[in-house]
PDB file of C-alpha atoms in Angstrom:
ATOM      1  CA  MET A  12     -12.791  28.599   7.396  1.00 96.00           C
ATOM      2  CA  ARG A  13     -14.090  25.134   6.445  1.00 94.00           C
ATOM      3  CA  ILE A  14     -12.676  22.194   4.509  1.00 95.00           C
ATOM      4  CA  ASN A  15     -15.428  21.659   1.963  1.00 96.00           C
ATOM      5  CA  LEU A  16     -13.452  20.096  -0.910  1.00 97.00           C
ATOM      6  CA  THR A  17     -10.713  17.562  -1.252  1.00 97.00           C
ATOM      7  CA  SER A  18      -9.423  16.044  -4.471  1.00 97.00           C
ATOM      8  CA  VAL A  19      -7.774  13.149  -6.248  1.00 98.00           C
ATOM      9  CA  PHE A  20      -6.139  13.327  -9.678  1.00 98.00           C
ATOM     10  CA  VAL A  21      -7.890  10.867 -11.989  1.00 98.00           C
ATOM     11  CA  ASP A  22      -6.539   9.610 -15.327  1.00 97.00           C
ATOM     12  CA  ASP A  23      -9.957   9.674 -17.006  1.00 97.00           C
ATOM     13  CA  GLN A  24     -12.897  11.607 -15.591  1.00 98.00           C
ATOM     14  CA  GLU A  25     -15.526   9.404 -17.235  1.00 97.00           C
ATOM     15  CA  VAL A  26     -13.967   6.216 -15.812  1.00 98.00           C
ATOM     16  CA  ALA A  27     -13.633   7.973 -12.464  1.00 98.00           C
ATOM     17  CA  LYS A  28     -17.247   9.083 -12.445  1.00 98.00           C
ATOM     18  CA  ARG A  29     -18.379   5.496 -12.976  1.00 98.00           C
ATOM     19  CA  PHE A  30     -15.974   3.970 -10.446  1.00 98.00           C
ATOM     20  CA  TYR A  31     -16.621   6.481  -7.673  1.00 98.00           C
ATOM     21  CA  THR A  32     -20.424   6.310  -8.063  1.00 98.00           C
ATOM     22  CA  GLU A  33     -21.206   2.777  -9.304  1.00 98.00           C
ATOM     23  CA  VAL A  34     -18.476   0.855  -7.463  1.00 98.00           C
ATOM     24  CA  LEU A  35     -17.709   2.937  -4.375  1.00 98.00           C
ATOM     25  CA  GLY A  36     -21.300   4.142  -4.057  1.00 98.00           C
ATOM     26  CA  PHE A  37     -20.769   7.906  -3.804  1.00 98.00           C
ATOM     27  CA  LEU A  38     -23.346  10.338  -5.194  1.00 98.00           C
ATOM     28  CA  LEU A  39     -22.648  12.662  -8.097  1.00 98.00           C
ATOM     29  CA  LYS A  40     -22.793  16.246  -6.835  1.00 98.00           C
ATOM     30  CA  HIS A  41     -21.510  18.348  -9.743  1.00 98.00           C
ATOM     31  CA  ASP A  42     -20.642  17.543 -13.341  1.00 98.00           C
ATOM     32  CA  ILE A  43     -20.049  20.842 -15.120  1.00 98.00           C
ATOM     33  CA  PRO A  44     -18.179  21.153 -18.440  1.00 96.00           C
ATOM     34  CA  MET A  45     -15.062  23.341 -18.113  1.00 93.00           C
ATOM     35  CA  GLY A  46     -13.376  23.439 -21.513  1.00 92.00           C
ATOM     36  CA  GLU A  47     -11.761  20.033 -22.171  1.00 92.00           C
ATOM     37  CA  ASP A  48     -12.366  18.865 -18.631  1.00 96.00           C
ATOM     38  CA  ARG A  49     -15.205  18.916 -16.141  1.00 97.00           C
ATOM     39  CA  TRP A  50     -15.796  20.171 -12.642  1.00 98.00           C
ATOM     40  CA  LEU A  51     -16.680  16.744 -11.303  1.00 98.00           C
ATOM     41  CA  THR A  52     -17.437  16.125  -7.637  1.00 98.00           C
ATOM     42  CA  VAL A  53     -18.999  13.355  -5.571  1.00 98.00           C
ATOM     43  CA  VAL A  54     -20.247  13.150  -1.988  1.00 98.00           C
ATOM     44  CA  SER A  55     -20.925  10.361   0.460  1.00 98.00           C
ATOM     45  CA  PRO A  56     -24.588   9.250   0.577  1.00 98.00           C
ATOM     46  CA  GLU A  57     -24.136   9.320   4.367  1.00 96.00           C
ATOM     47  CA  ARG A  58     -23.297  13.054   4.189  1.00 96.00           C
ATOM     48  CA  PRO A  59     -24.726  14.517   0.996  1.00 96.00           C
ATOM     49  CA  ASP A  60     -24.060  18.051   2.260  1.00 97.00           C
ATOM     50  CA  GLY A  61     -20.594  17.169   3.536  1.00 96.00           C
ATOM     51  CA  THR A  62     -17.123  17.460   2.025  1.00 97.00           C
ATOM     52  CA  GLU A  63     -17.043  17.041  -1.761  1.00 98.00           C
ATOM     53  CA  LEU A  64     -14.409  14.937  -3.440  1.00 98.00           C
ATOM     54  CA  VAL A  65     -13.194  16.595  -6.651  1.00 98.00           C
ATOM     55  CA  LEU A  66     -12.224  14.116  -9.376  1.00 98.00           C
ATOM     56  CA  GLU A  67      -9.522  16.318 -10.825  1.00 97.00           C
ATOM     57  CA  PRO A  68      -8.038  15.814 -14.319  1.00 97.00           C
ATOM     58  CA  SER A  69      -4.411  14.573 -14.458  1.00 95.00           C
ATOM     59  CA  GLY A  70      -3.306  16.709 -17.418  1.00 92.00           C
ATOM     60  CA  HIS A  71      -0.478  18.642 -15.739  1.00 95.00           C
ATOM     61  CA  PRO A  72       2.917  17.032 -16.552  1.00 96.00           C
ATOM     62  CA  ALA A  73       3.865  16.831 -12.865  1.00 97.00           C
ATOM     63  CA  VAL A  74       0.875  14.654 -12.024  1.00 97.00           C
ATOM     64  CA  GLN A  75       1.812  11.344 -13.685  1.00 97.00           C
ATOM     65  CA  PRO A  76       5.326  11.043 -12.171  1.00 97.00           C
ATOM     66  CA  TYR A  77       3.836  11.890  -8.772  1.00 97.00           C
ATOM     67  CA  LYS A  78       1.071   9.293  -9.064  1.00 98.00           C
ATOM     68  CA  THR A  79       3.386   6.605 -10.463  1.00 96.00           C
ATOM     69  CA  ALA A  80       5.870   7.020  -7.625  1.00 96.00           C
ATOM     70  CA  LEU A  81       3.162   6.842  -4.956  1.00 97.00           C
ATOM     71  CA  VAL A  82       1.520   3.756  -6.451  1.00 97.00           C
ATOM     72  CA  GLN A  83       4.831   1.907  -6.788  1.00 96.00           C
ATOM     73  CA  ASP A  84       5.471   2.297  -3.073  1.00 96.00           C
ATOM     74  CA  GLY A  85       1.861   1.458  -2.195  1.00 97.00           C
ATOM     75  CA  ILE A  86       1.056   4.923  -0.832  1.00 97.00           C
ATOM     76  CA  PRO A  87      -2.607   5.960  -0.908  1.00 98.00           C
ATOM     77  CA  ALA A  88      -3.633   9.299  -2.451  1.00 98.00           C
ATOM     78  CA  THR A  89      -6.340   9.694   0.184  1.00 97.00           C
ATOM     79  CA  ALA A  90      -8.384   7.757   2.719  1.00 97.00           C
ATOM     80  CA  PHE A  91     -12.100   7.208   3.356  1.00 97.00           C
ATOM     81  CA  ALA A  92     -13.774   6.168   6.598  1.00 96.00           C
ATOM     82  CA  VAL A  93     -15.900   3.017   6.701  1.00 97.00           C
ATOM     83  CA  ASP A  94     -17.758   1.263   9.538  1.00 96.00           C
ATOM     84  CA  ASP A  95     -16.332  -2.165   8.742  1.00 97.00           C
ATOM     85  CA  VAL A  96     -13.150  -2.533   6.684  1.00 98.00           C
ATOM     86  CA  GLN A  97     -13.493  -6.304   6.342  1.00 97.00           C
ATOM     87  CA  ALA A  98     -17.070  -6.077   5.028  1.00 98.00           C
ATOM     88  CA  GLU A  99     -16.156  -3.282   2.614  1.00 98.00           C
ATOM     89  CA  TYR A 100     -13.095  -5.243   1.445  1.00 98.00           C
ATOM     90  CA  GLU A 101     -15.286  -8.226   0.642  1.00 98.00           C
ATOM     91  CA  ARG A 102     -17.945  -6.110  -1.077  1.00 98.00           C
ATOM     92  CA  LEU A 103     -15.386  -4.337  -3.277  1.00 98.00           C
ATOM     93  CA  ARG A 104     -13.474  -7.520  -4.052  1.00 98.00           C
ATOM     94  CA  GLY A 105     -16.766  -9.016  -5.214  1.00 98.00           C
ATOM     95  CA  LEU A 106     -17.029  -6.112  -7.660  1.00 97.00           C
ATOM     96  CA  GLY A 107     -13.565  -6.863  -9.045  1.00 97.00           C
ATOM     97  CA  VAL A 108     -11.625  -4.177  -7.166  1.00 98.00           C
ATOM     98  CA  ARG A 109      -7.885  -4.866  -6.815  1.00 97.00           C
ATOM     99  CA  PHE A 110      -6.426  -4.500  -3.305  1.00 98.00           C
ATOM    100  CA  THR A 111      -2.704  -3.877  -2.757  1.00 97.00           C
ATOM    101  CA  GLN A 112      -3.135  -4.248   0.996  1.00 97.00           C
ATOM    102  CA  GLU A 113      -5.654  -6.579   2.576  1.00 97.00           C
ATOM    103  CA  PRO A 114      -7.290  -5.529   5.857  1.00 97.00           C
ATOM    104  CA  ALA A 115      -4.717  -5.203   8.645  1.00 95.00           C
ATOM    105  CA  ASP A 116      -4.815  -3.932  12.228  1.00 92.00           C
ATOM    106  CA  MET A 117      -2.570  -0.887  12.587  1.00 90.00           C
ATOM    107  CA  GLY A 118      -2.876   0.080  16.235  1.00 85.00           C
ATOM    108  CA  PRO A 119      -6.018   2.174  16.687  1.00 88.00           C
ATOM    109  CA  VAL A 120      -7.253   1.593  13.132  1.00 93.00           C
ATOM    110  CA  THR A 121      -7.942  -1.224  10.705  1.00 96.00           C
ATOM    111  CA  VAL A 122      -6.967  -0.327   7.163  1.00 97.00           C
ATOM    112  CA  ALA A 123      -6.910  -1.718   3.640  1.00 98.00           C
ATOM    113  CA  VAL A 124      -5.728  -0.208   0.335  1.00 98.00           C
ATOM    114  CA  PHE A 125      -7.225  -0.596  -3.147  1.00 98.00           C
ATOM    115  CA  ASP A 126      -6.696   0.668  -6.706  1.00 98.00           C
ATOM    116  CA  ASP A 127      -9.294   3.174  -7.932  1.00 98.00           C
ATOM    117  CA  THR A 128      -8.596   2.270 -11.631  1.00 97.00           C
ATOM    118  CA  CYS A 129      -7.813   5.968 -12.211  1.00 98.00           C
ATOM    119  CA  GLY A 130      -4.142   5.850 -11.226  1.00 97.00           C
ATOM    120  CA  ASN A 131      -4.511   6.073  -7.438  1.00 98.00           C
ATOM    121  CA  LEU A 132      -4.444   3.896  -4.395  1.00 98.00           C
ATOM    122  CA  ILE A 133      -7.151   4.627  -1.821  1.00 98.00           C
ATOM    123  CA  GLN A 134      -7.070   3.622   1.823  1.00 98.00           C
ATOM    124  CA  ILE A 135     -10.203   2.688   3.733  1.00 98.00           C
ATOM    125  CA  MET A 136     -10.046   2.915   7.484  1.00 97.00           C
ATOM    126  CA  GLN A 137     -12.131   2.027  10.489  1.00 96.00           C
ATOM    127  CA  GLY A 138     -11.439   2.997  14.090  1.00 89.00           C
ATOM    128  CA  ASP A 139     -10.603   5.896  16.387  1.00 76.00           C
ATOM    129  CA  MET A 140      -8.868   8.041  13.770  1.00 70.00           C
ATOM    130  CA  ALA A 141     -11.306   7.317  10.934  1.00 63.00           C
TER     131      ALA A 141
ATOM    132  CA  MET B  16      26.464 -14.733   0.176  1.00 71.00           C
ATOM    133  CA  THR B  17      26.570 -16.286   3.699  1.00 87.00           C
ATOM    134  CA  GLU B  18      28.365 -13.180   4.886  1.00 91.00           C
ATOM    135  CA  ASP B  19      25.509 -11.036   3.511  1.00 94.00           C
ATOM    136  CA  VAL B  20      22.926 -13.099   5.408  1.00 96.00           C
ATOM    137  CA  PHE B  21      24.683 -12.638   8.765  1.00 95.00           C
ATOM    138  CA  LYS B  22      25.105  -8.939   8.089  1.00 96.00           C
ATOM    139  CA  ALA B  23      21.435  -8.565   7.137  1.00 97.00           C
ATOM    140  CA  LEU B  24      20.265 -10.365  10.270  1.00 97.00           C
ATOM    141  CA  ALA B  25      22.550  -8.382  12.578  1.00 97.00           C
ATOM    142  CA  ASP B  26      20.240  -5.363  12.510  1.00 97.00           C
ATOM    143  CA  PRO B  27      17.128  -5.358  14.759  1.00 97.00           C
ATOM    144  CA  THR B  28      15.027  -3.279  12.325  1.00 97.00           C
ATOM    145  CA  ARG B  29      15.735  -5.756   9.532  1.00 98.00           C
ATOM    146  CA  ARG B  30      14.710  -8.625  11.827  1.00 97.00           C
ATOM    147  CA  ARG B  31      11.440  -6.763  12.501  1.00 97.00           C
ATOM    148  CA  ILE B  32      10.825  -6.414   8.773  1.00 98.00           C
ATOM    149  CA  LEU B  33      11.235 -10.190   8.425  1.00 98.00           C
ATOM    150  CA  ASP B  34       8.854 -10.702  11.410  1.00 97.00           C
ATOM    151  CA  GLU B  35       6.214  -8.655   9.634  1.00 97.00           C
ATOM    152  CA  LEU B  36       6.697 -10.512   6.347  1.00 98.00           C
ATOM    153  CA  VAL B  37       6.207 -13.807   8.217  1.00 97.00           C
ATOM    154  CA  GLU B  38       2.908 -12.356   9.398  1.00 95.00           C
ATOM    155  CA  ARG B  39       1.913 -11.621   5.795  1.00 95.00           C
ATOM    156  CA  ASP B  40       3.864 -12.029   2.584  1.00 95.00           C
ATOM    157  CA  GLY B  41       3.636  -9.661  -0.360  1.00 96.00           C
ATOM    158  CA  GLN B  42       3.658  -6.234   1.300  1.00 98.00           C
ATOM    159  CA  THR B  43       4.110  -2.833  -0.288  1.00 97.00           C
ATOM    160  CA  LEU B  44       6.671  -0.412   1.136  1.00 97.00           C
ATOM    161  CA  PHE B  45       3.730   1.560   2.564  1.00 97.00           C
ATOM    162  CA  GLU B  46       2.460  -1.440   4.515  1.00 97.00           C
ATOM    163  CA  ILE B  47       5.928  -2.336   5.839  1.00 97.00           C
ATOM    164  CA  CYS B  48       6.427   1.255   7.069  1.00 96.00           C
ATOM    165  CA  ALA B  49       2.980   1.304   8.703  1.00 95.00           C
ATOM    166  CA  ARG B  50       3.567  -2.026  10.445  1.00 96.00           C
ATOM    167  CA  LEU B  51       6.983  -1.001  11.768  1.00 96.00           C
ATOM    168  CA  ILE B  52       5.567   2.138  13.325  1.00 94.00           C
ATOM    169  CA  THR B  53       2.317   0.710  14.707  1.00 93.00           C
ATOM    170  CA  ASN B  54       3.558  -2.711  15.830  1.00 92.00           C
ATOM    171  CA  HIS B  55       7.070  -1.773  16.923  1.00 92.00           C
ATOM    172  CA  GLY B  56       7.150   2.000  17.380  1.00 91.00           C
ATOM    173  CA  LEU B  57       9.856   2.254  14.707  1.00 91.00           C
ATOM    174  CA  GLY B  58       9.222   5.597  13.025  1.00 87.00           C
ATOM    175  CA  LEU B  59      11.951   5.393  10.413  1.00 91.00           C
ATOM    176  CA  SER B  60      11.886   7.351   7.196  1.00 93.00           C
ATOM    177  CA  ARG B  61      10.689   5.613   4.065  1.00 94.00           C
ATOM    178  CA  GLN B  62      14.189   6.012   2.609  1.00 95.00           C
ATOM    179  CA  ALA B  63      15.742   4.284   5.631  1.00 97.00           C
ATOM    180  CA  ILE B  64      13.337   1.368   5.306  1.00 97.00           C
ATOM    181  CA  SER B  65      14.028   1.159   1.566  1.00 97.00           C
ATOM    182  CA  GLN B  66      17.721   0.861   2.373  1.00 97.00           C
ATOM    183  CA  HIS B  67      17.062  -1.904   4.908  1.00 98.00           C
ATOM    184  CA  LEU B  68      15.004  -3.720   2.274  1.00 98.00           C
ATOM    185  CA  ALA B  69      17.866  -3.377  -0.201  1.00 97.00           C
ATOM    186  CA  VAL B  70      20.219  -5.082   2.291  1.00 98.00           C
ATOM    187  CA  LEU B  71      17.676  -7.888   2.820  1.00 98.00           C
ATOM    188  CA  GLU B  72      17.307  -8.268  -0.942  1.00 97.00           C
ATOM    189  CA  ALA B  73      21.079  -8.420  -1.419  1.00 97.00           C
ATOM    190  CA  ALA B  74      21.137 -11.286   1.099  1.00 97.00           C
ATOM    191  CA  ASP B  75      18.286 -12.940  -0.842  1.00 97.00           C
ATOM    192  CA  LEU B  76      16.118 -12.911   2.298  1.00 98.00           C
ATOM    193  CA  VAL B  77      13.541 -10.699   0.579  1.00 98.00           C
ATOM    194  CA  HIS B  78      12.399 -10.850  -3.004  1.00 98.00           C
ATOM    195  CA  SER B  79      10.746  -7.830  -4.551  1.00 96.00           C
ATOM    196  CA  ARG B  80       8.157  -8.476  -7.203  1.00 96.00           C
ATOM    197  CA  ARG B  81       6.672  -5.993  -9.641  1.00 95.00           C
ATOM    198  CA  GLU B  82       3.086  -6.551 -10.599  1.00 93.00           C
ATOM    199  CA  GLY B  83       1.904  -3.943 -13.054  1.00 92.00           C
ATOM    200  CA  ARG B  84       2.435  -0.605 -11.377  1.00 94.00           C
ATOM    201  CA  TYR B  85       2.787  -2.073  -7.890  1.00 95.00           C
ATOM    202  CA  LYS B  86       5.810  -3.485  -6.081  1.00 96.00           C
ATOM    203  CA  PHE B  87       5.472  -6.169  -3.416  1.00 97.00           C
ATOM    204  CA  HIS B  88       8.028  -7.703  -1.033  1.00 98.00           C
ATOM    205  CA  ASP B  89       8.123 -11.413  -0.211  1.00 98.00           C
ATOM    206  CA  LEU B  90      10.091 -13.320   2.414  1.00 98.00           C
ATOM    207  CA  ASN B  91      12.578 -15.950   1.208  1.00 97.00           C
ATOM    208  CA  THR B  92      13.767 -18.288   3.988  1.00 95.00           C
ATOM    209  CA  GLU B  93      16.120 -20.393   1.861  1.00 94.00           C
ATOM    210  CA  PRO B  94      19.331 -18.609   2.902  1.00 94.00           C
ATOM    211  CA  LEU B  95      18.405 -19.259   6.558  1.00 93.00           C
ATOM    212  CA  GLU B  96      18.412 -23.002   6.004  1.00 90.00           C
ATOM    213  CA  CYS B  97      21.840 -22.762   4.404  1.00 86.00           C
ATOM    214  CA  ILE B  98      23.342 -21.015   7.421  1.00 88.00           C
ATOM    215  CA  VAL B  99      21.865 -23.314  10.098  1.00 88.00           C
ATOM    216  CA  THR B 100      22.699 -26.628   8.459  1.00 87.00           C
ATOM    217  CA  ARG B 101      26.330 -25.694   9.147  1.00 84.00           C
ATOM    218  CA  TRP B 102      25.779 -26.467  12.847  1.00 85.00           C
ATOM    219  CA  LEU B 103      22.655 -28.619  12.825  1.00 85.00           C
ATOM    220  CA  ARG B 104      23.879 -31.017  10.152  1.00 82.00           C
ATOM    221  CA  PRO B 105      27.640 -30.613   9.991  1.00 77.00           C
ATOM    222  CA  ASP B 106      27.890 -33.572   7.568  1.00 75.00           C
ATOM    223  CA  ALA B 107      26.085 -31.507   5.003  1.00 62.00           C
ATOM    224  CA  ARG B 108      28.665 -28.771   5.396  1.00 57.00           C
ATOM    225  CA  GLU B 109      29.953 -27.254   2.236  1.00 56.00           C
ATOM    226  CA  SER B 110      32.461 -24.465   2.372  1.00 55.00           C
ATOM    227  CA  ASN B 111      31.556 -22.163   5.238  1.00 57.00           C
ATOM    228  CA  PRO B 112      33.897 -19.356   6.119  1.00 59.00           C
TER     229      PRO B 112
END
């Protein structure tokens, strides 16, 4: 058994596609029409054959209350590993990305949290556990 | 109000929350929880920390601020000045129980 997919619920798949590729720098892997929505996945350019992130539509009525409650308390939907949190923070800030948590040392890791403009907070982390 | 400040400060976890807000103002609940566990080994539930924050807010030591869909917590040191002037500058004393 392998973990080959993970997902985040995005408010708008088109906005998500642009943010996750143009701003975060991931590569588009699949964009397949599926009725009203799409099977939309991206991968890291560092691991193009690695785990795919599914940008999942938020249409189910349970999704919005779940996302709203997490965002209000500052809880990230998922986390990505980076080599240098501070450098990535500055790069993303330069592109207009909103951070709810600036880089902070949390024991074995350095972390920061930003808004993906699709209704989620995302944590970036650097260190032993990332 | 003074009574609330003493009560809020009487708890060590609440003092730690204030320590962390001195370190950096404007934290989400997520960041406060993460700091308590990594910097102080305090693995409390999110609900427990929310309740501590509510006590600090009632004492006016913490202000919570909504910004769009986010909620941030800021330190407010004003009530601390009110309680220490009682002994440091007794002339300025108002009506302290």
